[in-house]
Short mmCIF file of C-alpha atoms (C1' of nucleotides) in Angstrom, two decimals:
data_model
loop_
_atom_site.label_atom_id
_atom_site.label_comp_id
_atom_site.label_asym_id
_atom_site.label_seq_id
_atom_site.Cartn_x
_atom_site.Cartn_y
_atom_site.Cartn_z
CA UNK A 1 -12.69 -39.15 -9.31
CA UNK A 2 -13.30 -38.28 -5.56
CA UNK A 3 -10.31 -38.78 -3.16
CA UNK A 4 -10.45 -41.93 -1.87
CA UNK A 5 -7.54 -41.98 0.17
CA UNK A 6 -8.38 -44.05 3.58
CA UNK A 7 -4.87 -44.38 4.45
CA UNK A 8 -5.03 -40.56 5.47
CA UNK A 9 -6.25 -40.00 8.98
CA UNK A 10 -6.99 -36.85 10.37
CA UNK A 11 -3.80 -35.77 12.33
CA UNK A 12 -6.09 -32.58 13.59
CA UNK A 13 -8.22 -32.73 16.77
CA UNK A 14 -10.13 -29.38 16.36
CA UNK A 15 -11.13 -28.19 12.55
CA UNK A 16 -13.88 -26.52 11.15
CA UNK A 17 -15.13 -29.81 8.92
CA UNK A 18 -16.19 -27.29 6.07
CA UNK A 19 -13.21 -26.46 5.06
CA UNK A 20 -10.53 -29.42 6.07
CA UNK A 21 -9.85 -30.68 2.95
CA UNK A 22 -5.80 -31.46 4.45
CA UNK A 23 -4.34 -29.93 1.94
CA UNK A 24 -4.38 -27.39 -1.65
CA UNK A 25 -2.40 -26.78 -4.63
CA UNK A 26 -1.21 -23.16 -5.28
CA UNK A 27 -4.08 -23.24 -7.70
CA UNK A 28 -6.75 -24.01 -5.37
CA UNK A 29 -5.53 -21.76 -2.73
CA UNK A 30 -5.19 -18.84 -5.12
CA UNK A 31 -8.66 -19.69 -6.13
CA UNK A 32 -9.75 -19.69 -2.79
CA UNK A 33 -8.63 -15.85 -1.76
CA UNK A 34 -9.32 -15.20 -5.19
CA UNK A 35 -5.54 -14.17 -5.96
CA UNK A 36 -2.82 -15.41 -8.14
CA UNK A 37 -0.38 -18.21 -7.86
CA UNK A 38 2.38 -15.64 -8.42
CA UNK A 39 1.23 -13.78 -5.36
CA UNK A 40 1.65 -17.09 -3.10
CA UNK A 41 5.07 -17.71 -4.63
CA UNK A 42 5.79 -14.01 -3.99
CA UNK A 43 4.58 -14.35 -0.10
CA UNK A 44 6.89 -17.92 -0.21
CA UNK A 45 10.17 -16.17 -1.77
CA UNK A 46 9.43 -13.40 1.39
CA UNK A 47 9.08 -15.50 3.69
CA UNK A 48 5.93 -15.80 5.07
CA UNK A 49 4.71 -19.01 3.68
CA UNK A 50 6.44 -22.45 3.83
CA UNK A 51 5.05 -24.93 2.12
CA UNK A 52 5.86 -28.84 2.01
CA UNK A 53 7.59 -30.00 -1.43
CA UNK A 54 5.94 -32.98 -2.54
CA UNK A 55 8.43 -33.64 -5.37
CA UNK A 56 8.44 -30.26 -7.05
CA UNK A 57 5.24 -29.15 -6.43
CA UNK A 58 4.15 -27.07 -3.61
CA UNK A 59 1.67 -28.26 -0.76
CA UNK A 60 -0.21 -25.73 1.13
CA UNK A 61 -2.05 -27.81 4.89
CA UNK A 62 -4.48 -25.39 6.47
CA UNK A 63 -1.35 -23.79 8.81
CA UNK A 64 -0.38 -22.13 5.41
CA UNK A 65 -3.75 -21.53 4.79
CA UNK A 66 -4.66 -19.94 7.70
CA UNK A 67 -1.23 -17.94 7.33
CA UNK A 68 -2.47 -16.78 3.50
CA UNK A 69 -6.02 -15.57 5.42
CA UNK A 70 -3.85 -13.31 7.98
CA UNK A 71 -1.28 -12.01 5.39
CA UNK A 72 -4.06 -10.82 2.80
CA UNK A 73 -6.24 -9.70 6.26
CA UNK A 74 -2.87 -7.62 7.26
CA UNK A 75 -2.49 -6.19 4.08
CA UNK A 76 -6.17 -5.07 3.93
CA UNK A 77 -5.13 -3.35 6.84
CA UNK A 78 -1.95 -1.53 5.78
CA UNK A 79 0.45 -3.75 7.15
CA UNK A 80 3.80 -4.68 4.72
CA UNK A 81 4.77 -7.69 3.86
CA UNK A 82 8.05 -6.85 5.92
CA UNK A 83 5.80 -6.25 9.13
CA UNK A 84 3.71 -9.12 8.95
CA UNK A 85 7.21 -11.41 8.24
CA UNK A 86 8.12 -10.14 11.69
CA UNK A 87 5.62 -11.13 13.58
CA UNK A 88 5.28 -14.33 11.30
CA UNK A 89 8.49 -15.25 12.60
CA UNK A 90 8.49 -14.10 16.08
CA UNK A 91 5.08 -16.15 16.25
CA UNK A 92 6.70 -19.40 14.95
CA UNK A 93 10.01 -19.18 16.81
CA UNK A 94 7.48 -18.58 20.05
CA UNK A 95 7.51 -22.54 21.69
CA UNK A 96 11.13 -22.14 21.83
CA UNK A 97 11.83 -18.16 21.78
CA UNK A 98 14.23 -16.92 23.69
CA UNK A 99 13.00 -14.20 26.55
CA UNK A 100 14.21 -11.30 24.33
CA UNK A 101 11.98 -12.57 21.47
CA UNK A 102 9.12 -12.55 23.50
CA UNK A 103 9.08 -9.28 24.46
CA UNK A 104 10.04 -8.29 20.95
CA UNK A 105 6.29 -10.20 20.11
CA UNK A 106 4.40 -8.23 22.86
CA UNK A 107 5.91 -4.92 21.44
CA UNK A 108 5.16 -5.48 18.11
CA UNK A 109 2.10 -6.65 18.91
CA UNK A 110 1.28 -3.41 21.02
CA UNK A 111 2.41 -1.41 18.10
CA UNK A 112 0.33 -3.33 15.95
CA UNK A 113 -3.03 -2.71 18.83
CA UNK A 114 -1.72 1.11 18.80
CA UNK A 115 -2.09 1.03 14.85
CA UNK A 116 -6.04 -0.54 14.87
CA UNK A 117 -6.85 1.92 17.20
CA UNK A 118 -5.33 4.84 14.98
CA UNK A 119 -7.12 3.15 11.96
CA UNK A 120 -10.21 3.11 13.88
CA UNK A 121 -10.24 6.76 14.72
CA UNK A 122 -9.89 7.44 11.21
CA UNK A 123 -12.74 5.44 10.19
CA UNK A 124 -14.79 7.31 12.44
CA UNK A 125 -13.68 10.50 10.99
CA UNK A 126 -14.35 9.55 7.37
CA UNK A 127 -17.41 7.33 7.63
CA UNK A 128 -18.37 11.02 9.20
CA UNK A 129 -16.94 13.09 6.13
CA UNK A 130 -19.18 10.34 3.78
CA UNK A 131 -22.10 11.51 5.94
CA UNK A 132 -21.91 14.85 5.65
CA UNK A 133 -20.70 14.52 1.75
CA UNK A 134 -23.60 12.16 1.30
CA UNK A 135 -26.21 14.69 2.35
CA UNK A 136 -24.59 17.69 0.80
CA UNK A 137 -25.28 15.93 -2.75
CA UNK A 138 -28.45 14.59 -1.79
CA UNK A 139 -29.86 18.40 -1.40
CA UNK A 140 -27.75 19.23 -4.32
CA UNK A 141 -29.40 16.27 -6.85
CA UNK A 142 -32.78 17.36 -5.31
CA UNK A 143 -32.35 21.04 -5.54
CA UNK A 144 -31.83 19.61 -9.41
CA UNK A 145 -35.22 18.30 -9.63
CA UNK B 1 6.33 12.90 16.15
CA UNK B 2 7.00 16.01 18.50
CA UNK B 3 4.03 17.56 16.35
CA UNK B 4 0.64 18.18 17.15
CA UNK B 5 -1.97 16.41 15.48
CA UNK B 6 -2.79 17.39 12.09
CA UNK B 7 -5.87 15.24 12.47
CA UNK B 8 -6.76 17.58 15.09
CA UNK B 9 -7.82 21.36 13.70
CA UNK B 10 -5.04 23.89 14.50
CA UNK B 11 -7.59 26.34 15.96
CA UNK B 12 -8.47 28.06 13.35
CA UNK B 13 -12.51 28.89 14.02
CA UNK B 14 -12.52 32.37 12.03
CA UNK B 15 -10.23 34.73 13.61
CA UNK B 16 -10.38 38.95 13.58
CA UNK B 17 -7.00 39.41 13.38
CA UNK B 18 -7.14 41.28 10.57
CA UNK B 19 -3.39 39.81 9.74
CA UNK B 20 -4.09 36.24 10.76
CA UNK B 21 -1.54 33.98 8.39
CA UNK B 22 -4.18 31.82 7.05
CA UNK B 23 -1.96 30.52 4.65
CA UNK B 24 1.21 28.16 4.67
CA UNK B 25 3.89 27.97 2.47
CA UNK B 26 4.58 24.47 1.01
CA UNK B 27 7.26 23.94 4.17
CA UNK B 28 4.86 24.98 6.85
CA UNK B 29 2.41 22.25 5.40
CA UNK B 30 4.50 20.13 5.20
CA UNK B 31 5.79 20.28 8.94
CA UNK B 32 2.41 20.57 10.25
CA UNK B 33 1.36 17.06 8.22
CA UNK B 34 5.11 15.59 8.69
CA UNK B 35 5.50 15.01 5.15
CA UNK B 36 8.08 16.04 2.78
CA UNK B 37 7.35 19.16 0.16
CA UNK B 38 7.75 16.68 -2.49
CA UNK B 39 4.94 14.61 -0.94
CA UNK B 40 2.89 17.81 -1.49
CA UNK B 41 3.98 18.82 -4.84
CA UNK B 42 3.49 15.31 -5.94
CA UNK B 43 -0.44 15.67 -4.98
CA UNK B 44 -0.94 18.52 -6.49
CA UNK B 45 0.52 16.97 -9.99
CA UNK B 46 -2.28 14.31 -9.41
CA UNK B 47 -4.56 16.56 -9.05
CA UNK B 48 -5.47 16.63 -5.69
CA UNK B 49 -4.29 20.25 -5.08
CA UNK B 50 -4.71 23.19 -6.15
CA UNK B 51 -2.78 26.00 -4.69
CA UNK B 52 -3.03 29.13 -5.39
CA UNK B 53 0.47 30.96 -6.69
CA UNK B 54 2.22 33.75 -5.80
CA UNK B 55 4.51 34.88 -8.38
CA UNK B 56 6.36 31.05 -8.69
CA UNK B 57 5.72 29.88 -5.18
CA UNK B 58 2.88 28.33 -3.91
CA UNK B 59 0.13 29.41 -1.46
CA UNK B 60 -2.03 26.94 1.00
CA UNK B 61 -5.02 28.57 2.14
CA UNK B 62 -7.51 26.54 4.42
CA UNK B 63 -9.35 24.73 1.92
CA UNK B 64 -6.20 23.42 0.36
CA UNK B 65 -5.04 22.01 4.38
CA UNK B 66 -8.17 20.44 5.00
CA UNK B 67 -7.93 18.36 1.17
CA UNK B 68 -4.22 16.99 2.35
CA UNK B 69 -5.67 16.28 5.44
CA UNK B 70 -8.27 14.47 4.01
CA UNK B 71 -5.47 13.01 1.50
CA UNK B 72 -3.33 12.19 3.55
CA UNK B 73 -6.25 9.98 6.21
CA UNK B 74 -7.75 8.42 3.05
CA UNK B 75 -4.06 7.27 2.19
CA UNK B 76 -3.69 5.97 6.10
CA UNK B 77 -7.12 3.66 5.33
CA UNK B 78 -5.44 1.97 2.44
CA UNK B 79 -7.42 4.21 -0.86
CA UNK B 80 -5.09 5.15 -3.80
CA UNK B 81 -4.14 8.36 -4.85
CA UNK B 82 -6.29 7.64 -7.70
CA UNK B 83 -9.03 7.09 -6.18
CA UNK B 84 -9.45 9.75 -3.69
CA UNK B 85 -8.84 12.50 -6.51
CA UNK B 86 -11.95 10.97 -8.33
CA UNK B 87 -14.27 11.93 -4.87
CA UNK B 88 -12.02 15.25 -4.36
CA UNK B 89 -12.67 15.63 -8.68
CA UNK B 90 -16.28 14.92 -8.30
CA UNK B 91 -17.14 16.70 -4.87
CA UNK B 92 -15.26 19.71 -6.19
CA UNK B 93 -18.11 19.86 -9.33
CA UNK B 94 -20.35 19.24 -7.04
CA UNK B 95 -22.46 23.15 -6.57
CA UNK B 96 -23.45 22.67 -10.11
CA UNK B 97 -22.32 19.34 -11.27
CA UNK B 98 -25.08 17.39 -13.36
CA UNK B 99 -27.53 14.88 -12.41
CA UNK B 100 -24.86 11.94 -13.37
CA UNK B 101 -22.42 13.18 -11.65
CA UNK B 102 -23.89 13.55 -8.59
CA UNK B 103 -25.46 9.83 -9.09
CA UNK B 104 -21.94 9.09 -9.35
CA UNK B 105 -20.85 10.48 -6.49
CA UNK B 106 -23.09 9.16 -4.27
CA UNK B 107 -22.16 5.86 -5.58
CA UNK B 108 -18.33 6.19 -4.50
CA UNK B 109 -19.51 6.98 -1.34
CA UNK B 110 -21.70 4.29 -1.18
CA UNK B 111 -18.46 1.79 -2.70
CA UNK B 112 -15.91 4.15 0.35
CA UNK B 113 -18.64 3.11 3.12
CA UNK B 114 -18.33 -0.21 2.41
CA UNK B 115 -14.73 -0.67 2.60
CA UNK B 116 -15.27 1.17 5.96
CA UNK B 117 -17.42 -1.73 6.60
CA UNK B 118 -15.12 -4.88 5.60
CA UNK B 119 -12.22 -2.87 7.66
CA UNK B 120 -14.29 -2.45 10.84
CA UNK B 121 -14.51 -6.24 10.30
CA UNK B 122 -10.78 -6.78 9.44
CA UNK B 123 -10.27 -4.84 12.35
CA UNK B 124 -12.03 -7.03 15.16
CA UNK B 125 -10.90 -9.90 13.56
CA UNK B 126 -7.72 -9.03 13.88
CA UNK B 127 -7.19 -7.15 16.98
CA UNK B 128 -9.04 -10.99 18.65
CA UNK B 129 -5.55 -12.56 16.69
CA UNK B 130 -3.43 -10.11 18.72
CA UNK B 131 -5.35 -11.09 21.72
CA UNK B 132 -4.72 -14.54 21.13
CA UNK B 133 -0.86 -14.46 20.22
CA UNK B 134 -0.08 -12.48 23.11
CA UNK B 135 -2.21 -14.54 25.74
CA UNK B 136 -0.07 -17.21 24.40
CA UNK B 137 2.81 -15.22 24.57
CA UNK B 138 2.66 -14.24 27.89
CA UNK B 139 2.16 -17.52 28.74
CA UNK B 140 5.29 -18.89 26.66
CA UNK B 141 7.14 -15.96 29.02
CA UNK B 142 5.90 -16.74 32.59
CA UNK B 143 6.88 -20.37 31.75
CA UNK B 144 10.38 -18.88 31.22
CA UNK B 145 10.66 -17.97 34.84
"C1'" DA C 1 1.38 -43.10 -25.34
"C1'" DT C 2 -0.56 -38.65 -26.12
"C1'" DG C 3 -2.57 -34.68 -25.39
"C1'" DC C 4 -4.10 -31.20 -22.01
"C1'" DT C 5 -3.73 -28.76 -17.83
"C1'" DT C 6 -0.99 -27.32 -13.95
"C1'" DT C 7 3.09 -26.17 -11.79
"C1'" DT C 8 7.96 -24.59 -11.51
"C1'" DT C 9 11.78 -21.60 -12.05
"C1'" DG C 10 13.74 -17.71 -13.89
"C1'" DA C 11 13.83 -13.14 -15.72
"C1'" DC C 12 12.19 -8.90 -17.05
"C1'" DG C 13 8.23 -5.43 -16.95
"C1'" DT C 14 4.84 -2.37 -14.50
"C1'" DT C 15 2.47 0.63 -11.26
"C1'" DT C 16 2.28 3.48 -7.23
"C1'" DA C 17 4.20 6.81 -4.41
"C1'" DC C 18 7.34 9.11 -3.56
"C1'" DG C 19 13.10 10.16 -2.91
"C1'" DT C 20 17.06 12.53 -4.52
"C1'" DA C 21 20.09 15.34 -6.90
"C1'" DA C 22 20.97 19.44 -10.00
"C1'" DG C 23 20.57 23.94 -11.28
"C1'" DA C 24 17.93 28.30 -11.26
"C1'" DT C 25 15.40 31.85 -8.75
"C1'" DG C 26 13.88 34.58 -4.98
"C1'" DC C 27 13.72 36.78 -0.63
"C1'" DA C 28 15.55 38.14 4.19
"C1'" DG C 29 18.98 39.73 6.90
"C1'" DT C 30 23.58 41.88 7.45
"C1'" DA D 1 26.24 43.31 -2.63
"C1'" DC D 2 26.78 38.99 -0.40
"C1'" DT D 3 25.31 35.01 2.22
"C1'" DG D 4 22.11 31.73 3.26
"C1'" DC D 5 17.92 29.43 3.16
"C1'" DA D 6 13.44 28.14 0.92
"C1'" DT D 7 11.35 27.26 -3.17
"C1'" DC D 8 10.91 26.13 -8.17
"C1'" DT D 9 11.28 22.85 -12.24
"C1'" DT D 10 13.12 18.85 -14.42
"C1'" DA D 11 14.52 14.42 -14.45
"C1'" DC D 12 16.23 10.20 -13.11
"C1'" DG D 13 16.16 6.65 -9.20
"C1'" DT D 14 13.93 3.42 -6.00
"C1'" DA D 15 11.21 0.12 -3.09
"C1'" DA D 16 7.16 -2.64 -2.75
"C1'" DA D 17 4.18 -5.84 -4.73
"C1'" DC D 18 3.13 -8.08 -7.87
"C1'" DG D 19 2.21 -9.07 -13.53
"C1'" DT D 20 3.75 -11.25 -17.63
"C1'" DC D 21 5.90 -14.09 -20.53
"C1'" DA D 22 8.90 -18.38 -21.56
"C1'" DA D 23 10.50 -22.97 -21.36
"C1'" DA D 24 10.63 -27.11 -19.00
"C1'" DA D 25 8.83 -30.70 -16.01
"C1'" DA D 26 5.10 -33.07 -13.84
"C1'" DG D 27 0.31 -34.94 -13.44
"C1'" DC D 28 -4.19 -36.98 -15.14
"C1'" DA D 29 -7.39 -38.58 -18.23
"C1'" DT D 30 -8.50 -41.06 -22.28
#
DNA sequence: ATGCTTTTTGACGTTTACGTAAGATGCAGT
DNA sequence: ACTGCATCTTACGTAAACGTCAAAAAGCAT
């Protein structure tokens, strides 16, 4: 019923306990970010997930894991698929990047900073529009009463 | 991006020039937002403009900039087309909109702030990742040397 | 062994947000 | 009147990001 597995040793010196569990199947993992299985297959088939094949059957370690969390956090954010490939794969070639590479990282990733900053602005300038919307319909709905 | 802001008000606090263009035509807008007239037709056939016409051609006063501007930043922080015409739809009814409507209003705003919320999150979170890959990836590069 | 559930690989469909091309109309300058 | 843009409507096209079957293979529980 449980896994039982002692042959399995941890091959991970620093995890958050809660949530090593070594390794899911698309189902869990879809289950996790509450998404489909087709969307994970869709991220593999675009490159920015690469699970192991054990046999057929795709398994996802917590690197993939952790990858799913940024992707879905990037899209939240605006980002493409395309642009978060990019720096997907500029991040994993990194050990053994070339000097070109590098500084194709840093610039995305100051593009990236630029972008947050932008996003922030706006945030400011519409959490103020909700303000000011908010309190024009307040006096409206109690002008009503 | 030789343009000026369109986040930023062209200065446009009420002028006496008696012949002050406070209009646009649909290319002006369109240059001033650096979007296509398509883009801007397009809105307008989901209903989030409303311009008035002269003869066949259509006429952007102030209140119809300020919408696309509003459009076009709610678009920037990720909402849908769909559902920013439901707060322009609803704030537009507003003056003498019923109780329920109003309730219903206030309840999208309540559902936009939210979102504001998760991205502020999103945002730290991920602007501490870009920290992280490019400490790393300055490191990666001064080992290069 | 036999169901039952899950996963896999196609392949085609769908939605959103426009792009693009065609043909007509209008207005401004010469 | 003619040229040259800008705009209009209509309609088909497209890219991104999945959804939705379908049929087969693989696990697992009894």
């Amino acid at each position: 019923m449980h896994q039982s597995d002692p042959t399995i040793e941890p091959t991970d010196s620093v995890s958050n306990r809660s949530d090593t569990r070594r390794h899911y199947t698309i189902g869990e993992l879809a289950r996790l970010f509450d998404i489909t299985p087709r969307t994970i297959r869709f991220y593999e088939q675009e490159g920015l997930l690469e699970p192991e094949r054990r046999g057929q059957t795709r398994i996802y370690h917590d690197k993939e894991r952790v990858r799913l969390k940024l992707t879905l956090r990037g899209k939240r954010l605006g980002f493409s698929l395309a642009e978060i490939r990019e720096v997907v794969e500029l991040y994993d070639a990194m050990p053994d990047g070339d000097v070109r590479q590098l500084r194709r990282l840093l610039e995305l990733l100051a593009e990236k900073r630029a972008e947050m900053q932008r996003q922030l602005e706006d945030i400011r300038l519409m959490q103020r529009e909700l303000d000011d919307v908010e309190s024009r319909c307040r006096n409206a709905l109690a002008d009503r009463t």
